XYZ file of C-alpha atoms in Angstrom:
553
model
C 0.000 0.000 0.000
C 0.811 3.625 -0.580
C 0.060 5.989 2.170
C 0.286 9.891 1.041
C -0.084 12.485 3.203
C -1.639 16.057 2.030
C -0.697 18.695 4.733
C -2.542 21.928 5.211
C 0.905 24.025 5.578
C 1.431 27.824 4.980
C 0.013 28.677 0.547
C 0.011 25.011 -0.051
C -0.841 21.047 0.221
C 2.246 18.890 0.532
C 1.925 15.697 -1.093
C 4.565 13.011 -0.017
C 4.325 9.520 0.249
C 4.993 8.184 3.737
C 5.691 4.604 4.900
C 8.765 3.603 2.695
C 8.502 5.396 -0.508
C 9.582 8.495 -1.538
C 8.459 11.980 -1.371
C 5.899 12.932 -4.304
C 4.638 16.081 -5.865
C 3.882 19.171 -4.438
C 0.490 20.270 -4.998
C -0.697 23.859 -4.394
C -4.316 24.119 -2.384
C -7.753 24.875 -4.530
C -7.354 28.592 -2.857
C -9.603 31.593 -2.781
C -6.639 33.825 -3.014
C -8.635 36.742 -2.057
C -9.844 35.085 1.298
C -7.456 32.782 2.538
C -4.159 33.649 3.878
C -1.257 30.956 5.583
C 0.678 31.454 8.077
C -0.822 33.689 10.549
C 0.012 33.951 14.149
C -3.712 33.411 16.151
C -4.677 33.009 19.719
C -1.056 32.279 20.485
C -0.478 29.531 17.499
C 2.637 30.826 14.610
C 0.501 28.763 11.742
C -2.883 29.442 10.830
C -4.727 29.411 8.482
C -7.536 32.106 8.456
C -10.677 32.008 6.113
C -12.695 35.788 5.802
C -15.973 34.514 5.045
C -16.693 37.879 3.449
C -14.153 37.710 0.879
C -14.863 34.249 -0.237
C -15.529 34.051 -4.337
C -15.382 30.177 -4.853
C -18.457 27.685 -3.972
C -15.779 25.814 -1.790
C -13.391 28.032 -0.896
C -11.419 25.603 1.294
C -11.100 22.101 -0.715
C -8.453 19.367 -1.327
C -8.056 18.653 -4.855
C -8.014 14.595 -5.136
C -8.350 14.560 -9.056
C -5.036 12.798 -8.488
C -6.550 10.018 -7.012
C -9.604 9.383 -9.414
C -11.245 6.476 -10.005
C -9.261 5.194 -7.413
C -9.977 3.001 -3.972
C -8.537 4.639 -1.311
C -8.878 5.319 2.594
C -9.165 9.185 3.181
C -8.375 10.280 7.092
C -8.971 13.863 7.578
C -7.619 15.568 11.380
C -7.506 19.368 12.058
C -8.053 21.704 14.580
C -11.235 24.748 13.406
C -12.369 27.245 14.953
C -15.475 29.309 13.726
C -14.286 33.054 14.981
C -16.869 36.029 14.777
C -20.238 34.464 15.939
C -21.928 32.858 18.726
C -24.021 29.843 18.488
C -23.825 26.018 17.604
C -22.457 25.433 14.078
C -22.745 22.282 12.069
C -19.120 21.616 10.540
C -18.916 19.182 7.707
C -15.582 17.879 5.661
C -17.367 16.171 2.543
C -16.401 14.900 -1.252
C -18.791 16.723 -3.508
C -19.564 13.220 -5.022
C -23.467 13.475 -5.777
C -23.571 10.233 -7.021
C -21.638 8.776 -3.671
C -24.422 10.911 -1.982
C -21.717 13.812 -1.033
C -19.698 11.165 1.168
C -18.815 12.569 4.775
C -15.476 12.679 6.188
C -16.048 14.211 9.720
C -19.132 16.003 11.026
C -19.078 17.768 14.527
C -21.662 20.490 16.508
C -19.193 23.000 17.215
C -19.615 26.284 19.752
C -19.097 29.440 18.110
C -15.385 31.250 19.096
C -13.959 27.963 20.426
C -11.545 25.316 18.866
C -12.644 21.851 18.449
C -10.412 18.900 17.466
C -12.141 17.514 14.098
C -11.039 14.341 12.134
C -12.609 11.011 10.053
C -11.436 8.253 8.110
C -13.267 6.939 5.197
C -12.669 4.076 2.418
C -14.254 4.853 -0.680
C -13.775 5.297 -4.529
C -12.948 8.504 -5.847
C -14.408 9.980 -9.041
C -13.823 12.449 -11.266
C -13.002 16.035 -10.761
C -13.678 15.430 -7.051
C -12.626 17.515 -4.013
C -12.410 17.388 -0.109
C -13.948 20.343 1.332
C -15.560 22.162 4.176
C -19.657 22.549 3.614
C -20.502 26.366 3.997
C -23.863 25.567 4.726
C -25.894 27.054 7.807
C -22.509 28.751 7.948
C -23.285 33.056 8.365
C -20.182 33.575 5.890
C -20.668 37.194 5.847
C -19.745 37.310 9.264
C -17.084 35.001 10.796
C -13.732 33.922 9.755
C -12.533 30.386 9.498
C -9.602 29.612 11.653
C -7.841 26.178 11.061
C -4.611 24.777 12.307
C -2.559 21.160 11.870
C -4.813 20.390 9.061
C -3.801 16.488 7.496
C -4.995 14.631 5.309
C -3.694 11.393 5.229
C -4.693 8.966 1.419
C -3.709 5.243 1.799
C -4.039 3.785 -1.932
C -3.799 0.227 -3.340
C -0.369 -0.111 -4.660
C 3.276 -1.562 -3.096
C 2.566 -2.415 0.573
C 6.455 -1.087 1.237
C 8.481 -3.304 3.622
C 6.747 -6.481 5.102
C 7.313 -7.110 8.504
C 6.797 -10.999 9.751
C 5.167 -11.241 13.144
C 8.364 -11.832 14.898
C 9.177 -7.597 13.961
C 5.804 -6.483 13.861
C 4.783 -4.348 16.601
C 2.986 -6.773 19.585
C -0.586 -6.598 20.016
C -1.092 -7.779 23.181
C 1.359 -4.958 24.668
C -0.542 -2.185 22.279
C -4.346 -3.574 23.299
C -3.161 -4.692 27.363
C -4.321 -0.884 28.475
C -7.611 -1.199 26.750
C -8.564 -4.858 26.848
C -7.307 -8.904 26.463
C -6.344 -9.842 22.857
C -6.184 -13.532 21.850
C -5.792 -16.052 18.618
C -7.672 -19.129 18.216
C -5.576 -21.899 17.042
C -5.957 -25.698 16.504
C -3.967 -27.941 18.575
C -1.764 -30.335 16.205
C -1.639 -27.950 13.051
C -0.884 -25.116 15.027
C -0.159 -24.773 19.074
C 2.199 -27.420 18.337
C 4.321 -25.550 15.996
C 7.245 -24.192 18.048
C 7.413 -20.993 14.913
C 3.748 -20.363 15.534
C 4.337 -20.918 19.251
C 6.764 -17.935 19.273
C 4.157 -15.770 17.236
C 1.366 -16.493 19.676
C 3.470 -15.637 22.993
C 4.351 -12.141 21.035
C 1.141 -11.277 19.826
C -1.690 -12.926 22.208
C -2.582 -12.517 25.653
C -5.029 -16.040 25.336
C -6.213 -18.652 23.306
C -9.302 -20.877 21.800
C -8.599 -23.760 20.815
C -11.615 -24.232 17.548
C -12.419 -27.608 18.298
C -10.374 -29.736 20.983
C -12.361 -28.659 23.924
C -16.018 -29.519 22.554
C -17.715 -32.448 23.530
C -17.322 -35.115 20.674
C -13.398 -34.185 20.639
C -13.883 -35.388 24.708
C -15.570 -38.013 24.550
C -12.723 -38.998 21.475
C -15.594 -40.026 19.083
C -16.342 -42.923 21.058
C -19.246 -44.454 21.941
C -19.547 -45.734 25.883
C -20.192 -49.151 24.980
C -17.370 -50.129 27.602
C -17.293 -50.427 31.709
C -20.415 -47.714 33.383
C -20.315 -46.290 36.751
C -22.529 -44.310 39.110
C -23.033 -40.495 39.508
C -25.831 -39.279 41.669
C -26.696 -35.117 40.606
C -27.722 -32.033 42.575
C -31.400 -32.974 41.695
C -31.316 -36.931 43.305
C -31.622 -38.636 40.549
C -28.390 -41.655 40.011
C -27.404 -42.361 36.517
C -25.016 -44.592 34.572
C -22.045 -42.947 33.391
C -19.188 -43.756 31.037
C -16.223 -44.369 33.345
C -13.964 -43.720 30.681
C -14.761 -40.401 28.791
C -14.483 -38.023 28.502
C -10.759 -38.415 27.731
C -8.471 -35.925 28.891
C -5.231 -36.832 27.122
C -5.535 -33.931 24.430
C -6.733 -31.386 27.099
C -3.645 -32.086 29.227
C -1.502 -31.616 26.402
C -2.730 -28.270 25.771
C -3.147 -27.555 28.956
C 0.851 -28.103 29.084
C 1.603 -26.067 25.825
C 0.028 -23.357 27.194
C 1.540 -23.215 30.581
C 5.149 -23.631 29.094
C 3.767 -20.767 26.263
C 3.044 -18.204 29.057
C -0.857 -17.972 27.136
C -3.939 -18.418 28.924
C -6.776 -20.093 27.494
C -10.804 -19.569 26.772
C -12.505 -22.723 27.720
C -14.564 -23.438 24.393
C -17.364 -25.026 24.855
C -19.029 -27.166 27.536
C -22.876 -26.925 26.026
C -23.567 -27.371 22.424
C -26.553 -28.902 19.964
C -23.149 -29.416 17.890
C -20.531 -31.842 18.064
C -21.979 -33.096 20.389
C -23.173 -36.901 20.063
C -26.005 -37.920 19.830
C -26.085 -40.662 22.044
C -24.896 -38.517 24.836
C -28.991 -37.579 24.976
C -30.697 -41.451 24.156
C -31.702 -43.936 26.764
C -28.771 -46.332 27.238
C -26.084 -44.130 25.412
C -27.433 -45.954 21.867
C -26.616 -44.236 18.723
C -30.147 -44.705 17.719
C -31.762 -44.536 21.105
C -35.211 -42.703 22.362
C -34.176 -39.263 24.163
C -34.017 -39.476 27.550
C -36.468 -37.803 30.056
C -35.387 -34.390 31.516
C -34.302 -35.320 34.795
C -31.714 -37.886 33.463
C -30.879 -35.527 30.670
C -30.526 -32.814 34.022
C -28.033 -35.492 35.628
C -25.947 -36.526 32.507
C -25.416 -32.258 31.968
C -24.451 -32.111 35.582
C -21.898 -35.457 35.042
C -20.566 -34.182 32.336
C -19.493 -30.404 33.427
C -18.302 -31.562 36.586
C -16.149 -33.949 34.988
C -14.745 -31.422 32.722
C -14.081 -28.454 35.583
C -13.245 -30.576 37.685
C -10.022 -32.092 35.927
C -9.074 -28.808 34.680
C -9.073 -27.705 38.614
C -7.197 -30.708 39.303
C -4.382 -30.179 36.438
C -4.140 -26.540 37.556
C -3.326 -27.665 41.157
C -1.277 -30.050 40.491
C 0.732 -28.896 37.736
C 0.514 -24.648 38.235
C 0.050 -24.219 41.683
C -3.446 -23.763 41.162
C -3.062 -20.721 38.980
C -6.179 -20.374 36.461
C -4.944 -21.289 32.590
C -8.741 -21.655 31.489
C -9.428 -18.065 33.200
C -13.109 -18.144 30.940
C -15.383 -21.129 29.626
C -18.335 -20.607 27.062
C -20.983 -22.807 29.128
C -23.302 -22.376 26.478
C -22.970 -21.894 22.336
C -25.466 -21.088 19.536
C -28.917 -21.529 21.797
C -30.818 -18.512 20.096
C -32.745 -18.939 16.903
C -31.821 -17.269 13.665
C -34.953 -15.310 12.684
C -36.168 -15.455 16.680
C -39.901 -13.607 16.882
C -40.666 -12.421 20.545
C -42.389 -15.739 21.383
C -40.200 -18.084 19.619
C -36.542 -17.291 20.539
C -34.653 -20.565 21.206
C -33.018 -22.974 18.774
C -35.327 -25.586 17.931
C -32.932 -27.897 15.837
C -31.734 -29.065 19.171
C -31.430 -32.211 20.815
C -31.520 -29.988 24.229
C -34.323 -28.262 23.021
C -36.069 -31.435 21.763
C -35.926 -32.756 25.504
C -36.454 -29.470 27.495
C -38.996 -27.073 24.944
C -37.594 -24.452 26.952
C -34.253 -22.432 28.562
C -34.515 -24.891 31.493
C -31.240 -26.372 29.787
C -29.055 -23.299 29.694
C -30.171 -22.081 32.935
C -28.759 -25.627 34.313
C -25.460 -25.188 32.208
C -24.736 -21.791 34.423
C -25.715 -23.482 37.273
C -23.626 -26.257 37.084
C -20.805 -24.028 35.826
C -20.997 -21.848 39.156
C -21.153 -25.046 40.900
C -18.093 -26.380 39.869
C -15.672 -23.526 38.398
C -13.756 -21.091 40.432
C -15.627 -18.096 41.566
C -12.623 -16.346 39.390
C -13.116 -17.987 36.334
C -15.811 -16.333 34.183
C -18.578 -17.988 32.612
C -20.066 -16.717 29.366
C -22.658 -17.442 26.940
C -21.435 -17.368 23.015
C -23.696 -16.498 20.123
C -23.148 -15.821 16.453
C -25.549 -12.755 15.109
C -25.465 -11.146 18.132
C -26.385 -7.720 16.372
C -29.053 -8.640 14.116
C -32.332 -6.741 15.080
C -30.553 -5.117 17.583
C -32.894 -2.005 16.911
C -35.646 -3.815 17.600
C -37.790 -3.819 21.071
C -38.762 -7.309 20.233
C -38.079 -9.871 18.659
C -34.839 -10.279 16.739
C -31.265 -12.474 17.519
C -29.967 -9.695 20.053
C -33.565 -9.504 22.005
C -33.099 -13.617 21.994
C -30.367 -13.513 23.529
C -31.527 -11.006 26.394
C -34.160 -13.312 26.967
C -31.424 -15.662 27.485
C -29.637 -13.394 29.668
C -32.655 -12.741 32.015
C -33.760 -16.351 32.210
C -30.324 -17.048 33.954
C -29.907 -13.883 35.490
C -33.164 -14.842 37.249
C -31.982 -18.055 38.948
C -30.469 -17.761 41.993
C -27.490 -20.368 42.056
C -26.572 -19.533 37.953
C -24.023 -16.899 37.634
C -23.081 -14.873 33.781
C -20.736 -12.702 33.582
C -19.662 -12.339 29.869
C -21.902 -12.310 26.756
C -19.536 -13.949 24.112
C -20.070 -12.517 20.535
C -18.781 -14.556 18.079
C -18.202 -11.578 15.152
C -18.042 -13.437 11.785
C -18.680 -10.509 10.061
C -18.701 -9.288 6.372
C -16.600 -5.816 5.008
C -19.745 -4.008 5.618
C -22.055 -6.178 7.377
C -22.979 -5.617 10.267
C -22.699 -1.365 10.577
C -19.848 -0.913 12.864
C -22.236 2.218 14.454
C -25.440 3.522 14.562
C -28.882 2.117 14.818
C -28.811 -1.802 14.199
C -25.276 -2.086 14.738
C -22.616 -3.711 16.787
C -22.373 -1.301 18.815
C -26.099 -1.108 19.293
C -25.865 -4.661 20.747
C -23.168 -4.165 22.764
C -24.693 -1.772 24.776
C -27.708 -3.805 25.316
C -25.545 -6.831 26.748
C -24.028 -4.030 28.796
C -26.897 -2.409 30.336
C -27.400 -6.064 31.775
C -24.379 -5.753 33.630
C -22.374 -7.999 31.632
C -19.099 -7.611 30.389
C -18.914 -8.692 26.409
C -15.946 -10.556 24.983
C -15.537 -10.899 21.038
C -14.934 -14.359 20.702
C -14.619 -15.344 16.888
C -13.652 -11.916 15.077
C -12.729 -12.551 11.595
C -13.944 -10.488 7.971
C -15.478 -12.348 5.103
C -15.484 -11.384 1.415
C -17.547 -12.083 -1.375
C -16.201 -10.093 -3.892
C -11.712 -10.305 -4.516
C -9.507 -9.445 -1.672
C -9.016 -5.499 -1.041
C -6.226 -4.757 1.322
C -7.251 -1.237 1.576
C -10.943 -2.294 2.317
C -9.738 -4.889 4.971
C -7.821 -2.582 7.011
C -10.646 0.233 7.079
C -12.840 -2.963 8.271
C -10.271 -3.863 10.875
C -9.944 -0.176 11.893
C -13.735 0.560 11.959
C -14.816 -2.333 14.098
C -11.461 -1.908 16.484
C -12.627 1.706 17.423
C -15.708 0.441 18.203
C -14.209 -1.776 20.943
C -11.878 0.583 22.106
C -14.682 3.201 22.562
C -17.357 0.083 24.847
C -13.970 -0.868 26.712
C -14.739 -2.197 29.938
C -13.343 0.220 32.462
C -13.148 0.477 36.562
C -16.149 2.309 36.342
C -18.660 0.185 33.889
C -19.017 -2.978 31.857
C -17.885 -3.422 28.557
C -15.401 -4.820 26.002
C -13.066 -7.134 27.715
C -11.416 -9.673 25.606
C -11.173 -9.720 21.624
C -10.014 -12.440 20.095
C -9.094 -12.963 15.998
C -10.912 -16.360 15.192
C -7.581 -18.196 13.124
C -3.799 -17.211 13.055
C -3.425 -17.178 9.437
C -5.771 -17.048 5.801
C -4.081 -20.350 5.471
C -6.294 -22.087 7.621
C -9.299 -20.086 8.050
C -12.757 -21.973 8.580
C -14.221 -19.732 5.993
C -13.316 -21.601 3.022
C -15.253 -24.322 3.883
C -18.543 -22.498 4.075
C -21.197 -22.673 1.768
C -21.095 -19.115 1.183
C -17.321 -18.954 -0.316
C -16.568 -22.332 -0.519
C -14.953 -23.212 -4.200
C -15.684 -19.149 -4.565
C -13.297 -16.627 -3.497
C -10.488 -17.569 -1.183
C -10.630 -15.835 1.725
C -8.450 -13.429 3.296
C -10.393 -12.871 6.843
C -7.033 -12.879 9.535
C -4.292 -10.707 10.430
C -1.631 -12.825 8.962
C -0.286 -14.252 5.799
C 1.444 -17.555 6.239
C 2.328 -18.268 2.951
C 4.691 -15.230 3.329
C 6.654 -15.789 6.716
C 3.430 -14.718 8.736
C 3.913 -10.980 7.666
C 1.344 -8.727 9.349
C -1.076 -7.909 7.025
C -2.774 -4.008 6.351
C -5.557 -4.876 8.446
C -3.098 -5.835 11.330
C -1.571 -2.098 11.137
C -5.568 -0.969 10.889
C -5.879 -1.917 14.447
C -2.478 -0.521 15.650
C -4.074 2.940 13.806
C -7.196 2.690 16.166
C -5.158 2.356 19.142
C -2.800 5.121 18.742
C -5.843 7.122 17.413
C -7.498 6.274 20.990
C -4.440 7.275 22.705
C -4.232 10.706 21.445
């Protein structure tokens, strides 16, 4: 990529290119020589630029020229300090393209007080036409009578083009150390492609605070794809009700050995998952364990849940004890995945293509699963529930995925021995799909898991494409969705964003090629790295370093 910068500076715009290329032209501004003068010492500053509205001949007296960029893809960042001198009052100030057929794209749009300055700046990816120009909208604006101070105007035009120097993850900047102020930054990996790898190994202690492992912790990778057609045993549950048991599975064996990876790694790890209508087997739910059985009644169903979440916390507990001196590795476990129905209406809200759903008709199930959970896991380790389509029809006062999953929330929140603390959403999102802000958005739903007094982790982040790979439109994804966390941060003082974690290492291996929707389609290019090139960090890997320096400032 090719980053130019266009600097508001004394009579003209410096253009230059800036990562590892060489300077370019200079361009001189679209003046109004008559009105606009550089250089001016104002309110203490030695550089400023001063507009007299009065004097102004042309319909956009202050403007960028980007005919240089036309027809073009590019991501336009605008920052400045403005100050509307002359006249009291609120003014609407507005840095636009005067694309009509874009509908006059906006760069930055702030209610500003009359006679004070305001910090201003924006960042938008989009395609630039012909004959096009940034520039301030004079509208509602009494001309006549104010001047237009402005000071440490940038623009800043990232284009497609030559990347410049590509950094492997090894000399890219850490993550974890830039995100630790703001929030808990993690990879998911597999276990024997991947968290076995002593190159990736070094990659995921630089860059990741915590781990998911995709599959290894789910109940058919457990129970080892066995049926318990061997020796039984006894188990009697929190509800009185004995049951047979396998007395061999689940099976531990892999667990332990990630467990151990992890320790020696310095990573934690997100326990994922203990309930799920998938991959889990079927015979876990059937009268005798048989692969063709009738589904049990609730209250052995109730007991086998209990068995089997005890089994699982309670070997991790043991491991940690034994092995880290009873330090937490799983600090988090998703108790329950995917329960909410796609398309949920106000009175129909849970997944029905369920065998927990088949047995219970209700959200007796999930409240159990956070029961259990509390029962058995360390009153430190958090317990979350994990949902894909969090944000759809999160607008909406009923009805819709998010309002589903409140239900959820309150149904557990209600029972007094089930603890949540963390609503888990998964983010497999699109380049523009779901709106980052706004109504029906992300952040919309974010806010609503909030206002339960939940914290929210992002548990499966990656970006899907149905149309060829854009760098450019990647990293303004990246960027767009990473200011969003950094501005619902969970802080001392309220819930929010704690953990985000990038759902694969590399495009390599990402799960998305196997879905129906891109599957024999368009490779996908949905992670931070590349690992066909030495694991170089990718644009959209320096789009989140941009949103954290941006939130520093």
């Amino acid at each position: 990529m090719k980053k130019h910068k266009l600097i508001f500076a004394s009579a003209f715009l410096l253009l230059c290119a800036g990562l590892h290329a060489a300077p370019a032209a200079i361009t001189r501004i679209d003046e109004d020589k008559k009105a606009i003068k550089f250089g001016q010492k104002a309110d203490g500053f030695k550089d400023v630029t001063v507009v007299k509205g009065s004097a102004c001949t042309k319909q956009n007296p202050i403007s960028v020229n980007l005919e240089k960029f036309a027809n073009q893809e590019v991501t336009l960042s605008l920052s400045c300090d403005i100050k509307i001198k002359g006249a009291d009052g609120d003014f609407d100030i507005i840095w636009m393209i005067n694309d009509y057929d874009a509908g006059f794209p906006e760069i930055s749009r702030k209610k500003i007080k009359g006679n004070e300055w305001v910090h201003m700046q924006g960042k938008k990816t989009l395609i630039i036409g012909k004959n096009k120009q940034l520039y301030l909208s004079k509208t509602g604006l009494p001309m006549d009578d104010i001047s237009i101070m402005l000071k440490d105007f940038k623009v800043e035009i990232i284009t497609e083009g030559d990347i410049g120097e590509k950094l492997g993850w090894l000399e890219a900047p850490s993550l974890k150390k830039a995100l630790n102020p703001y929030f808990t930054f993690g990879l998911a990996v597999t276990y024997k492609g991947e968290l076995t790898n002593p190159d990736i190994q070094d990659g995921l202690f630089r860059h990741a605070e915590t781990i998911t492992l995709g599959n290894e912790f789910k109940p058919d990778f457990l129970f080892a794809w066995q049926n318990p057609n061997v020796k039984l045993t006894q188990f009697t549950a929190s509800n009185g009700k004995t049951i047979d048991v396998p007395a061999l599975l689940p099976s531990f064996k892999d667990m332990d050995a990630i467990l151990g990876l992890a320790q020696i790694n310095k990573l934690k790890i997100r326990g994922h998952v203990l309930t799920w209508h998938s991959q889990t087997p079927h015979w876990f739910f059937t009268e005798g364990y048989k692969a063709t059985g009738e589904l049990v009644d609730k209250e052995t169903m109730t007991a086998r849940h209990e068995w089997y979440i005890a089994s699982v916390l309670n070997h991790v507990k043991a491991w940690e004890e034994k092995y880290n001196k009873g330090e937490h590795i799983i600090w988090v476990w998703d108790v329950v995945n995917e329960a909410a129905k796609d398309g949920a209406t106000a009175d129909r809200w849970l997944r029905e293509d369920s065998d927990w759903y088949r047995i219970y008709g209700d959200a007796e199930f999930i409240v159990n699963a956070f029961r259990f959970a509390n029962k058995y896991a360390p009153a430190d380790v958090l317990l979350c529930y994990n949902d894909y389509g969090t944000y759809s029809g999160s607008n909406l006062t009923k009805g819709g995925k998010t309002n589903a999953i409140l239900n959820i929330i309150d149904a557990v929140q209600a029972a007094p021995d089930a603890r949540l603390d963390v609503l888990g959403m998964q983010s497999h999102v699109g380049l523009t799909s779901p709106k980052a802000t706004g109504s029906d958005s992300f952040e919309t739903a974010v806010q609503k898991f909030v206002a339960k007094g939940l914290d929210v982790h992002v548990t499966e982040l990656d970006v899907g494409h149905t149309t060829s790979y854009s760098p450019i439109k990647m990293k303004a994804r990246y960027y767009d969705l990473f200011k969003v966390f950094l501005a619902n941060r969970k802080t001392e003082d309220k819930h929010g964003i704690s953990c985000v974690t990038i759902w694969g290492v590399t495009d390599e291996n990402t799960w998305l090629d196997n879905q129906p929707e891109y599957k024999n389609k368009i490779k996908q290019h949905p992670v931070l790295f590349d690992g066909k090139n030495e694991f170089f960090a990718k644009p959209c890997f320096y789009g989140i370093l941009e949103a954290v320096e941006e939130e520093g400032k």
